[in-house]
PDB file of C-alpha atoms and ligand atoms in Angstrom:
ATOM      1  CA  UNK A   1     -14.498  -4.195  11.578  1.00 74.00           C
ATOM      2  CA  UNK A   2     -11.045  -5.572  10.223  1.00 89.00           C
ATOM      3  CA  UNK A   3     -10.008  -3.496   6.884  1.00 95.00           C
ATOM      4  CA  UNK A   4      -7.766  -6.128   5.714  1.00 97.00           C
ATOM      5  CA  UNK A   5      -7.699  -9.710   7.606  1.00 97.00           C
ATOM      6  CA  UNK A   6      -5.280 -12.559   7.295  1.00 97.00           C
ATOM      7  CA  UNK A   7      -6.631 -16.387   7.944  1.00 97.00           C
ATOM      8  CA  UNK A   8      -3.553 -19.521   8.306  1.00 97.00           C
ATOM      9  CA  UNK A   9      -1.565 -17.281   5.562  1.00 98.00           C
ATOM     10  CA  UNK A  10       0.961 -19.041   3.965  1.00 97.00           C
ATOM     11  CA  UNK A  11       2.875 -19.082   0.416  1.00 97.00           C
ATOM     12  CA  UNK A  12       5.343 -20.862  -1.387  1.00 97.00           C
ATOM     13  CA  UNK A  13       6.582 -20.300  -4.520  1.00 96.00           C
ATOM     14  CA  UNK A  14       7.554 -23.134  -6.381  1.00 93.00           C
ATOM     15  CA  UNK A  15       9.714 -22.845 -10.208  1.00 91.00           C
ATOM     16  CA  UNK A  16      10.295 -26.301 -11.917  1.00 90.00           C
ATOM     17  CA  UNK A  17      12.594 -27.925  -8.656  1.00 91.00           C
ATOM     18  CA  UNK A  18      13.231 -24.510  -6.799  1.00 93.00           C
ATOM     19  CA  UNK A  19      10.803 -24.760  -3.895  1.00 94.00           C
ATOM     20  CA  UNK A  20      11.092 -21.416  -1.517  1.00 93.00           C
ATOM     21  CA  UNK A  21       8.728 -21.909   1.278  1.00 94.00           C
ATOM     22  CA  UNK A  22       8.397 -17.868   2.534  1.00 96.00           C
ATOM     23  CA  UNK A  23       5.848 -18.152   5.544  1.00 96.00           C
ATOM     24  CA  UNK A  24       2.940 -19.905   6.497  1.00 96.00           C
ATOM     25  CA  UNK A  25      -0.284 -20.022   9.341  1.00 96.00           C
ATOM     26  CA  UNK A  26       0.087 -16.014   9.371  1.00 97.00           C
ATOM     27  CA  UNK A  27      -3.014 -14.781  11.456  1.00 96.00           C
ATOM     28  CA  UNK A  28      -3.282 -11.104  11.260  1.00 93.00           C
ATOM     29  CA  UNK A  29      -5.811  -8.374  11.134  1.00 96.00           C
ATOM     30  CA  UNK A  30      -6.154  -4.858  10.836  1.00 97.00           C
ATOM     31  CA  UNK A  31      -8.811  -2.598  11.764  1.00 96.00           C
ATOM     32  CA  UNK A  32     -10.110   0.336  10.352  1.00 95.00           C
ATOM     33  CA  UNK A  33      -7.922   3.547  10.805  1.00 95.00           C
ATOM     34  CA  UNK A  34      -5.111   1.678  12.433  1.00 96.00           C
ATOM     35  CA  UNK A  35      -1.558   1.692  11.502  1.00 97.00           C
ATOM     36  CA  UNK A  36       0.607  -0.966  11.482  1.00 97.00           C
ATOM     37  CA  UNK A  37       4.216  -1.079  10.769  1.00 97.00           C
ATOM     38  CA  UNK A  38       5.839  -4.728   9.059  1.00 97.00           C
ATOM     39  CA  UNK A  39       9.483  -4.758   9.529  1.00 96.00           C
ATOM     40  CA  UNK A  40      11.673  -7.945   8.308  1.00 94.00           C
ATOM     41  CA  UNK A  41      14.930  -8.381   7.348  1.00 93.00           C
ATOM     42  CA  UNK A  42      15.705  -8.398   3.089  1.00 93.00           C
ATOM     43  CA  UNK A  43      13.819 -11.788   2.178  1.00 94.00           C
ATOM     44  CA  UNK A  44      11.803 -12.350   5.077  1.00 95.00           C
ATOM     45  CA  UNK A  45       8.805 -12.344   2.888  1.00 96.00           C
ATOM     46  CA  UNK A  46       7.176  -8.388   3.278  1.00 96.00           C
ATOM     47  CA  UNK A  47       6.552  -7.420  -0.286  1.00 95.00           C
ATOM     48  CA  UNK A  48       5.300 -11.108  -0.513  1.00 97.00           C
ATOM     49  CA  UNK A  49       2.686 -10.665   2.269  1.00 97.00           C
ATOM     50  CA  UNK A  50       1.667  -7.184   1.309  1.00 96.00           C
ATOM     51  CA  UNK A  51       1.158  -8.644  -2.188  1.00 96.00           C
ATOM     52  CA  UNK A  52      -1.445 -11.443  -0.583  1.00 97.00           C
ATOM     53  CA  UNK A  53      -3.393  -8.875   1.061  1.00 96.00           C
ATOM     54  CA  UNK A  54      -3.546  -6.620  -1.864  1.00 95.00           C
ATOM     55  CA  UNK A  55      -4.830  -9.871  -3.968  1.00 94.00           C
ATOM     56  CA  UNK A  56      -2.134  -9.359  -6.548  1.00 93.00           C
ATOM     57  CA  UNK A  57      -1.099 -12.748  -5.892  1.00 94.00           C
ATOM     58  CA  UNK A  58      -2.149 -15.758  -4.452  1.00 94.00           C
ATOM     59  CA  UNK A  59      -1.703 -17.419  -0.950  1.00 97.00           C
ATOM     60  CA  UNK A  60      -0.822 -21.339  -1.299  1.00 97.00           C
ATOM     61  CA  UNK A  61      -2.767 -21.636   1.724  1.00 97.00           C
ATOM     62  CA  UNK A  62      -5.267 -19.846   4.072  1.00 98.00           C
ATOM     63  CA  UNK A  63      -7.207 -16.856   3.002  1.00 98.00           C
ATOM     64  CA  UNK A  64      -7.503 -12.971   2.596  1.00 98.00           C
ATOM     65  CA  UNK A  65     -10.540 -10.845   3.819  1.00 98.00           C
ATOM     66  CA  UNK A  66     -10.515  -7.314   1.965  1.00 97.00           C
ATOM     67  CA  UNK A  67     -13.529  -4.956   3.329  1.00 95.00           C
ATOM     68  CA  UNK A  68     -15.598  -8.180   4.605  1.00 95.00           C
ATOM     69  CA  UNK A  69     -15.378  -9.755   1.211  1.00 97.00           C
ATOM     70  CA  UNK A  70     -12.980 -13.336   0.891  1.00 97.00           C
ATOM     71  CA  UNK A  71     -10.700 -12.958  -1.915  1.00 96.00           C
ATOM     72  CA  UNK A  72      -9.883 -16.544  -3.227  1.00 96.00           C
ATOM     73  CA  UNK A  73     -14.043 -16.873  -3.600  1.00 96.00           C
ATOM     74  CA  UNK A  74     -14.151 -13.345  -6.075  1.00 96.00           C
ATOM     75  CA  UNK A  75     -13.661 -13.518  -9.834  1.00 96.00           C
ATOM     76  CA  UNK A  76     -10.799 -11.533 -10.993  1.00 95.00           C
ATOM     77  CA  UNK A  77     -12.676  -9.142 -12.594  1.00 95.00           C
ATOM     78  CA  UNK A  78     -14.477  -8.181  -9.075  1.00 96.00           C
ATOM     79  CA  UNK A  79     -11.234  -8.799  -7.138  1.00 96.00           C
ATOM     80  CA  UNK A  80     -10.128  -6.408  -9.735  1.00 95.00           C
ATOM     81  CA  UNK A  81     -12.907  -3.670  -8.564  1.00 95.00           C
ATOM     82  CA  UNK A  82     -12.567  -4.182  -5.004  1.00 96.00           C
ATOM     83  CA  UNK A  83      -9.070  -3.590  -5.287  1.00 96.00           C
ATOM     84  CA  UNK A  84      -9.451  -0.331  -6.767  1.00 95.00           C
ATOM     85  CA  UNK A  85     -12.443   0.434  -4.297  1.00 95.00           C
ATOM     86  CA  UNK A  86     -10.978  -0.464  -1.343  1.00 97.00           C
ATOM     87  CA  UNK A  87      -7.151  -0.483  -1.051  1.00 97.00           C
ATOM     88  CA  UNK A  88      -4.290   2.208  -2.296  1.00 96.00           C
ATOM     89  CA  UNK A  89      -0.951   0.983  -2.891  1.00 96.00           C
ATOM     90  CA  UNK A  90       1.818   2.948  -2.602  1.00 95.00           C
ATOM     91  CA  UNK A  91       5.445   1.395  -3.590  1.00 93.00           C
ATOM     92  CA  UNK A  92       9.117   2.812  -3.712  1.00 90.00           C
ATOM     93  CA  UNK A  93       9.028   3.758  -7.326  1.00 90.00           C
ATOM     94  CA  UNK A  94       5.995   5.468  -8.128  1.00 86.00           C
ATOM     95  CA  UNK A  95       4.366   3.453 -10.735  1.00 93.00           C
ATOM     96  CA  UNK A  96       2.391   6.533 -12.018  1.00 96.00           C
ATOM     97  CA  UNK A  97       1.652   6.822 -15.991  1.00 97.00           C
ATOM     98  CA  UNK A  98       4.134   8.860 -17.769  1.00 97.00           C
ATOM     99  CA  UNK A  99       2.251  10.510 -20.594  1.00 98.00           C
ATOM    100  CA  UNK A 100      -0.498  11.447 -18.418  1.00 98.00           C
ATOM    101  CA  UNK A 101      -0.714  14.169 -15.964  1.00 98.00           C
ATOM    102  CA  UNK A 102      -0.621  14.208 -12.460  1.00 98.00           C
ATOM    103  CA  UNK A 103      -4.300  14.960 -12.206  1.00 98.00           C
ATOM    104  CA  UNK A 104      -5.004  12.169 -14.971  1.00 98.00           C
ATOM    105  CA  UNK A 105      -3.242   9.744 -12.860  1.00 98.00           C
ATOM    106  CA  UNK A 106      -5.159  10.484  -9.832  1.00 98.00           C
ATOM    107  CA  UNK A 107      -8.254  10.688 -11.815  1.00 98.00           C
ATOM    108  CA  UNK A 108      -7.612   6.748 -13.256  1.00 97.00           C
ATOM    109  CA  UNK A 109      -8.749   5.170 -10.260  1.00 96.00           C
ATOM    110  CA  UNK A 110     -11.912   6.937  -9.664  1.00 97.00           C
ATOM    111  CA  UNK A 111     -12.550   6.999 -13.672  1.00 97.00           C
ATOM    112  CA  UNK A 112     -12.018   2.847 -13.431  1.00 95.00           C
ATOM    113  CA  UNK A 113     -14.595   3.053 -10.212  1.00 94.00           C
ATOM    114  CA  UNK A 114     -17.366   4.126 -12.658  1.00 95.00           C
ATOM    115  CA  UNK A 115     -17.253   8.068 -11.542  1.00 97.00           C
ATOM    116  CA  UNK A 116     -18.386  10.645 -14.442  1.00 97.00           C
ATOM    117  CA  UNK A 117     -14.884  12.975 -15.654  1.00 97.00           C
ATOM    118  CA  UNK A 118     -16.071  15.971 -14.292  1.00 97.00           C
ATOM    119  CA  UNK A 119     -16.515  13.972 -11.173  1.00 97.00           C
ATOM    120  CA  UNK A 120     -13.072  12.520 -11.063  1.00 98.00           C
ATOM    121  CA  UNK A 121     -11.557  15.636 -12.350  1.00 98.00           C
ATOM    122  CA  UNK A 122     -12.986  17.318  -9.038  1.00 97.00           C
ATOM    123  CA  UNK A 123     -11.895  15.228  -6.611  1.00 97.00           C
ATOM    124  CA  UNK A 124      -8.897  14.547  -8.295  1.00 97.00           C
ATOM    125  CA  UNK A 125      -7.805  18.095  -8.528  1.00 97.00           C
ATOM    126  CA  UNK A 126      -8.767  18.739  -4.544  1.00 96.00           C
ATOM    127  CA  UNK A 127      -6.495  15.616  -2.980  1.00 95.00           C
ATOM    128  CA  UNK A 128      -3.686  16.876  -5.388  1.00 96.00           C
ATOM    129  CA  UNK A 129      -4.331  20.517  -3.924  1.00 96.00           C
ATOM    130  CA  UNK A 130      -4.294  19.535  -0.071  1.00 93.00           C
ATOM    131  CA  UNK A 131      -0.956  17.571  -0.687  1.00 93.00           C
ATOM    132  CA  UNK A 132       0.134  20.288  -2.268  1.00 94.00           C
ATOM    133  CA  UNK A 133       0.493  19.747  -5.747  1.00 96.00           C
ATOM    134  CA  UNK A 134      -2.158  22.521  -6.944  1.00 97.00           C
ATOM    135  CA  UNK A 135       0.775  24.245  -9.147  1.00 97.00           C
ATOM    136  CA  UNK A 136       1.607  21.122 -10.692  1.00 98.00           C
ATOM    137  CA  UNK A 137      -1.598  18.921 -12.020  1.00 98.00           C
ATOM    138  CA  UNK A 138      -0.520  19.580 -15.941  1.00 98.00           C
ATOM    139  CA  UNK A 139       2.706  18.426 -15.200  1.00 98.00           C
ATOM    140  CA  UNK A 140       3.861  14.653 -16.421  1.00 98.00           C
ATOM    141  CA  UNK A 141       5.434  12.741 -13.856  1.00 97.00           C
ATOM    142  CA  UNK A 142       9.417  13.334 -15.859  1.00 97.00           C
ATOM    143  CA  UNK A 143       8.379  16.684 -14.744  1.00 97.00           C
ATOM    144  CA  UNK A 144       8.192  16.771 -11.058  1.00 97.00           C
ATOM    145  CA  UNK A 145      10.479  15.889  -8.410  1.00 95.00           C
ATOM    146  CA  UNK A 146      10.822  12.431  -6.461  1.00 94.00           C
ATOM    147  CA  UNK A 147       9.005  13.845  -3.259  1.00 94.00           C
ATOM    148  CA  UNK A 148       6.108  15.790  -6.161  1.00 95.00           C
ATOM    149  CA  UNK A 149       5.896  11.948  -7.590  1.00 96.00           C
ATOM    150  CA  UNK A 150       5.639   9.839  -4.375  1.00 95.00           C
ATOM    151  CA  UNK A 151       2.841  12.989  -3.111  1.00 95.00           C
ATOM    152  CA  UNK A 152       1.005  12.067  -6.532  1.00 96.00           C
ATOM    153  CA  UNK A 153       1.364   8.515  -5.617  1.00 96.00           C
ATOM    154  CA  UNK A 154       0.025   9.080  -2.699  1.00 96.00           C
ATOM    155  CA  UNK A 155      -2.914  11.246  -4.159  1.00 96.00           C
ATOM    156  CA  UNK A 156      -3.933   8.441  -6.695  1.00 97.00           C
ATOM    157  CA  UNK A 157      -3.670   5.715  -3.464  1.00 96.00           C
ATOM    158  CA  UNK A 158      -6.091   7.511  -1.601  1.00 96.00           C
ATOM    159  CA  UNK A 159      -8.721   9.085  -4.030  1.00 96.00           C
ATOM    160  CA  UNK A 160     -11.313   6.457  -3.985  1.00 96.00           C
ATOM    161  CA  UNK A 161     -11.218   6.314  -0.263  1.00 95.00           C
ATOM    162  CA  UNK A 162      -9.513   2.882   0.482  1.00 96.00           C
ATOM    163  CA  UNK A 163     -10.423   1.019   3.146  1.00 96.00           C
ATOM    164  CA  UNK A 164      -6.724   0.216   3.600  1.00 97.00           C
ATOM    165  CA  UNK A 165      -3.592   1.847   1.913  1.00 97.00           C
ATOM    166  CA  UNK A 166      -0.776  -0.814   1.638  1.00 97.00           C
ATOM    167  CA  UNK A 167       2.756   0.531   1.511  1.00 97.00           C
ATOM    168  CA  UNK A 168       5.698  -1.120   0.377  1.00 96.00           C
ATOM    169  CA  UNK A 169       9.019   1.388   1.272  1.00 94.00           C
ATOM    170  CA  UNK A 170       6.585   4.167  -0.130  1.00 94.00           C
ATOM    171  CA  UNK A 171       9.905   6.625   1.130  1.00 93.00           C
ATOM    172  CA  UNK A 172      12.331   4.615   0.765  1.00 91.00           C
ATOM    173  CA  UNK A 173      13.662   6.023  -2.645  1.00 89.00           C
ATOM    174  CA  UNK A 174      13.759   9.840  -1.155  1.00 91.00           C
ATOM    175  CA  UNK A 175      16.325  11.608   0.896  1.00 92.00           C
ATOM    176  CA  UNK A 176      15.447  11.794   4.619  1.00 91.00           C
ATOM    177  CA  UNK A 177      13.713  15.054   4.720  1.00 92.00           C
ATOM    178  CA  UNK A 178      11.464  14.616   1.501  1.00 91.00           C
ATOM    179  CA  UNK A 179      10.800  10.951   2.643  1.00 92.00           C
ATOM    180  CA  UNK A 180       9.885  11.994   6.332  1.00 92.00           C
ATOM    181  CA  UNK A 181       7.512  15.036   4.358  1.00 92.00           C
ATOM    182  CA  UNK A 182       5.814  12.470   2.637  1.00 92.00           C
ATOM    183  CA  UNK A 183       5.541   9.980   5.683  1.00 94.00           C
ATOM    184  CA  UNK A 184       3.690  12.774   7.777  1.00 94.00           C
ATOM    185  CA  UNK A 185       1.317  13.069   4.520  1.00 93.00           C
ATOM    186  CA  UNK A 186       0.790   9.945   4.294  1.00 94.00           C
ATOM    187  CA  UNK A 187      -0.113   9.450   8.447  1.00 95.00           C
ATOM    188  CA  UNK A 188      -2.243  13.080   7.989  1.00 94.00           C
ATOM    189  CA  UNK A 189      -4.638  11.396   5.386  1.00 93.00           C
ATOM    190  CA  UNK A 190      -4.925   8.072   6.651  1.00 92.00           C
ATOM    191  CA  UNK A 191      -6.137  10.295  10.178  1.00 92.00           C
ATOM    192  CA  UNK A 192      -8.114  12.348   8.241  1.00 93.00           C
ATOM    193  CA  UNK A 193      -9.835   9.489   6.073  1.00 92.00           C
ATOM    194  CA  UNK A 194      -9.895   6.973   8.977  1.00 93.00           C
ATOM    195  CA  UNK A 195      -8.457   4.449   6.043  1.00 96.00           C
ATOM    196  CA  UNK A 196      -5.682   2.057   7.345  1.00 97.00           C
ATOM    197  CA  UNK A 197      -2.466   1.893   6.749  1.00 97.00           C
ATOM    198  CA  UNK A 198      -0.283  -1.740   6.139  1.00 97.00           C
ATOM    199  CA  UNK A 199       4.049  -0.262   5.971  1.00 97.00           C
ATOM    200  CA  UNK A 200       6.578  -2.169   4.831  1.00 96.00           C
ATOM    201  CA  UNK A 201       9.197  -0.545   6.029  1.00 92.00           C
ATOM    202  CA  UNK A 202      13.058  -0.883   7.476  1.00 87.00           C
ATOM    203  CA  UNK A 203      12.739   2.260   9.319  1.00 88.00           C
ATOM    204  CA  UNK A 204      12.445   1.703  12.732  1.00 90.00           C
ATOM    205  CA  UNK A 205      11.745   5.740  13.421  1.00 90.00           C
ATOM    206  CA  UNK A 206       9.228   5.297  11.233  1.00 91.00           C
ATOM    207  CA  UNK A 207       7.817   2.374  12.363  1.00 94.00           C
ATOM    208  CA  UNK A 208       7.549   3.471  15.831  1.00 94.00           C
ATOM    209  CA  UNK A 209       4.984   6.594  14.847  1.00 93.00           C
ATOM    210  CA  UNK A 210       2.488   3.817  13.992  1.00 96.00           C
ATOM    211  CA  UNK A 211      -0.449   1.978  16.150  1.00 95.00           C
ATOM    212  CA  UNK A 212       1.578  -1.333  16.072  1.00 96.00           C
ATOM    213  CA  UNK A 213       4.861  -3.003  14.732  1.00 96.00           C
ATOM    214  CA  UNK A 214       4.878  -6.777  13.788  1.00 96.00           C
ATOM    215  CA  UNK A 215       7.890  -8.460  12.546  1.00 96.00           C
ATOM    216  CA  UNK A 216       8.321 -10.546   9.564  1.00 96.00           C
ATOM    217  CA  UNK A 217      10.996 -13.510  10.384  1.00 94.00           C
ATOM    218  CA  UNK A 218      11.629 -16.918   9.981  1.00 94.00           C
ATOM    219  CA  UNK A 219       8.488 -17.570   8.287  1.00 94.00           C
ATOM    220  CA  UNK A 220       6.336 -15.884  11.369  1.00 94.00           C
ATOM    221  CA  UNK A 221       5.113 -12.566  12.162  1.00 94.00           C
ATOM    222  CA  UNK A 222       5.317 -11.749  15.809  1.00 94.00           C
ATOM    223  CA  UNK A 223       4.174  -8.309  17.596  1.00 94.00           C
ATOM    224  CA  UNK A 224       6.972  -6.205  18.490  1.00 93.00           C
ATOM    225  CA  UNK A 225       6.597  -4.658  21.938  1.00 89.00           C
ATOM    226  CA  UNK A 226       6.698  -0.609  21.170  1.00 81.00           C
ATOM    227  CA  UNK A 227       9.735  -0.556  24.005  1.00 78.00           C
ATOM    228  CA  UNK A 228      11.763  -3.072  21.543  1.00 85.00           C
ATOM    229  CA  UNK A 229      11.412  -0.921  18.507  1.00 84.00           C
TER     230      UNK A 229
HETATM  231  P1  LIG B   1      11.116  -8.946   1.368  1.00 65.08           P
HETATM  232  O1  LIG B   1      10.063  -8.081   0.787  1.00 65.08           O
HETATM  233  O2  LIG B   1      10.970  -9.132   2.855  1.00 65.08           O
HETATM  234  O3  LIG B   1      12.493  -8.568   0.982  1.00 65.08           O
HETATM  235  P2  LIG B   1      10.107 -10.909  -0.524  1.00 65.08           P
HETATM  236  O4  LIG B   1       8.683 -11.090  -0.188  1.00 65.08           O
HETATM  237  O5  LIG B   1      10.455 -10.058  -1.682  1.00 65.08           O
HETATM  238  O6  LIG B   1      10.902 -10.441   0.786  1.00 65.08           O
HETATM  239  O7  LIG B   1      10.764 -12.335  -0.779  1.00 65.08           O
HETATM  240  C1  LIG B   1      10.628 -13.412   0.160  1.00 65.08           C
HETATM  241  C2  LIG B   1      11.319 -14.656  -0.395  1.00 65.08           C
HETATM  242  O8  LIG B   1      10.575 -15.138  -1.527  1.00 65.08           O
HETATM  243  C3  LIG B   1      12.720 -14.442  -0.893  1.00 65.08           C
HETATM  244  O9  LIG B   1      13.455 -15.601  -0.616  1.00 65.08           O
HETATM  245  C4  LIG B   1      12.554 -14.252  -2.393  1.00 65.08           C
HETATM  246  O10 LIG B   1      13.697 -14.657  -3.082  1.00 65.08           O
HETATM  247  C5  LIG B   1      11.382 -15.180  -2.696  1.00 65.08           C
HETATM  248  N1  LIG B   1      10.560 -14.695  -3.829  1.00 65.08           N
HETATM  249  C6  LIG B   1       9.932 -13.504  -3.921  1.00 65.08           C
HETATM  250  N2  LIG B   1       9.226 -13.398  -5.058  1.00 65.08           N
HETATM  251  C7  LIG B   1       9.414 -14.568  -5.716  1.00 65.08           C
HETATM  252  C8  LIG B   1       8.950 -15.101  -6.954  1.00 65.08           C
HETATM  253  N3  LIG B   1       8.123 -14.393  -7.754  1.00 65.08           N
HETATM  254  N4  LIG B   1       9.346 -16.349  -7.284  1.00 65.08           N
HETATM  255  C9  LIG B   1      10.152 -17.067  -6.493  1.00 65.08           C
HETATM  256  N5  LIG B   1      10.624 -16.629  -5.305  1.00 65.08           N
HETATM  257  C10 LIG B   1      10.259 -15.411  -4.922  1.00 65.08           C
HETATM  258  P1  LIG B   2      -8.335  -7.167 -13.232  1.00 65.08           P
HETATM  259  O1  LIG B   2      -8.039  -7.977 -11.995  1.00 65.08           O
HETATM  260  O2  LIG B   2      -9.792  -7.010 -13.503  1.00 65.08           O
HETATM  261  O3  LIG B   2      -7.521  -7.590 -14.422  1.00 65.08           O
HETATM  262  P2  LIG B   2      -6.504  -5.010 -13.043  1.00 65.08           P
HETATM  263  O4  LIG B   2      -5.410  -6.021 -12.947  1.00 65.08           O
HETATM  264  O5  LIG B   2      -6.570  -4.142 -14.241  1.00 65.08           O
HETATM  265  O6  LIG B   2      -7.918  -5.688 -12.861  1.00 65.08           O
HETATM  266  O7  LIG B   2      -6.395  -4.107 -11.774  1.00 65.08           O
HETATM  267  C1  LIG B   2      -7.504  -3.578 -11.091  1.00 65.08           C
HETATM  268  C2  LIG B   2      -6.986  -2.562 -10.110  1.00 65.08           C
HETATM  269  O8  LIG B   2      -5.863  -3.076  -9.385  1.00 65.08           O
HETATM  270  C3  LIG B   2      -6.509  -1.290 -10.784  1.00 65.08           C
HETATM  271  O9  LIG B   2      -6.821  -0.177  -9.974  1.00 65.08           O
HETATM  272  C4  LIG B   2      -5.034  -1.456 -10.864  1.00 65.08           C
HETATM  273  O10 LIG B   2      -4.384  -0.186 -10.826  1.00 65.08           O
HETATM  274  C5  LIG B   2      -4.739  -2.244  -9.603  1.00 65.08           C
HETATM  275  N1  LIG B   2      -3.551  -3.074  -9.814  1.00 65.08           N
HETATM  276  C6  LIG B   2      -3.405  -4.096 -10.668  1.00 65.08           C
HETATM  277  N2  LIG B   2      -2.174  -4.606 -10.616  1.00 65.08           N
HETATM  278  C7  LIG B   2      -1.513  -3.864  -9.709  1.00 65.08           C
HETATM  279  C8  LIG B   2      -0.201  -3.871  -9.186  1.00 65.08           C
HETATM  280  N3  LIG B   2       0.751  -4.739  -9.575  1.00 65.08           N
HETATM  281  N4  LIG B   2       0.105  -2.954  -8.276  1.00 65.08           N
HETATM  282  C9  LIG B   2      -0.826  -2.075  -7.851  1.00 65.08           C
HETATM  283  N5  LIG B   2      -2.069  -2.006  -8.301  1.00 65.08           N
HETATM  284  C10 LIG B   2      -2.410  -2.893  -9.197  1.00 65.08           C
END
């Protein structure tokens, strides 16, 4: 039932003589519609572990489970596809493409999943309507707002229907009431899709809206009791 899943989890990264061991025998699991919160301090190793489950990198030991389906044994043309099928990332800048439209941004992802225009077009053009960017699908991402970009962000994480939506600071760029608009967003579709949802975050408010809170330090993630948070 696990979304994402975490075996003995570990990863160092090594440059000529620079050895930096970040963490290692990380067990960890998430199931499906749950929310989980990773806090840490700068360095602890977050963006690394989100980066492991998303299988844009690789662990130097133990092994990722994505939807069921072990990473390290996938080509990386189907880690690729599962990746796009089953996970949304969302990260503190936005990442979308400039000289394409909001609604060809969103569309991308479901366009790379094999889906027919019209098909992406239409299901692009509904998420960007319910998170309220209907007046602005022509518009280039130069011309929107930070909040307008993260929501697009969020639209194009979320189209093909994730499994799990991994989060990296997705508000941490925005002042507090755009980033807590786009936090509620993001909580209302990962309810109303029953997809998961991994936060890196430093916000301990934040944190503390979500199923459970684990904390990144020293190389270990621990659970943090919600009374601590
Ligand atoms: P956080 O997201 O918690 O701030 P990171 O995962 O970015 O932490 O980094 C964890 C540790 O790994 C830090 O000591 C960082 O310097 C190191 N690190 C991160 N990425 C690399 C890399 N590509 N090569 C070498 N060291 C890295
Ligand atoms: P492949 O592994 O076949 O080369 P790509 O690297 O093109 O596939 O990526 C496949 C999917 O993963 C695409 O949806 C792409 O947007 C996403 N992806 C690739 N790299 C990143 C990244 N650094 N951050 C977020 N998504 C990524």
């Amino acid at each position: 039932e696990a979304t994402v899943r975490a075996e003995g989890l570990g990863k160092t990264y090594s440059e000529g003589k620079l050895v930096t061991p970040v963490f290692s025998g990380l067990d960890f699991e998430v199931g499906a519609g749950e929310t989980v919160a990773i806090l840490g301090a700068s360095g602890a190793g977050k963006s690394t572990l989100l980066h492991l489950l998303g299988g844009l990198d690789t662990p130097s030991e133990g092994e990722v489970y994505v939807d069921g389906h072990r990473m390290s044994a996938l080509s990386d043309a189907a880690r690729g596809q599962l990746r796009n099928r089953a996970l949304g990332f969302v990260y503190q800048f936005h990442h979308l493409l400039p000289e394409f439209t909001a609604l060809e941004n969103v569309m991308l992802p479901v366009l790379l999943g094999g889906a027919a225009v019209a098909d992406a077009a239409g299901r692009a053009r509904a998420l960007l309507e319910s998170v309220g960017l209907g007046p602005r699908l022509e518009h280039k991402p130069g011309e929107l707002s930070g909040g307008e970009r993260q929501r697009a962000a969020v639209a194009r994480a979320l189209v093909n229907r994730p499994a799990c939506v991994l989060g990296d600071e997705p508000t941490g760029n925005l002042d507090e009431r755009t980033a807590a608009s786009v936090f509620e967003l993001m909580l209302e579709l990962n309810r109303a899709q029953r997809t998961s949802l991994v936060l890196v975050t430093h916000d301990r408010r934040l944190a503390r809206r979500l199923d459970r809170v684990m904390e990144l330090h020293e190389g270990r993630l621990r659970e943090v009791p919600g009374a601590e948070v």
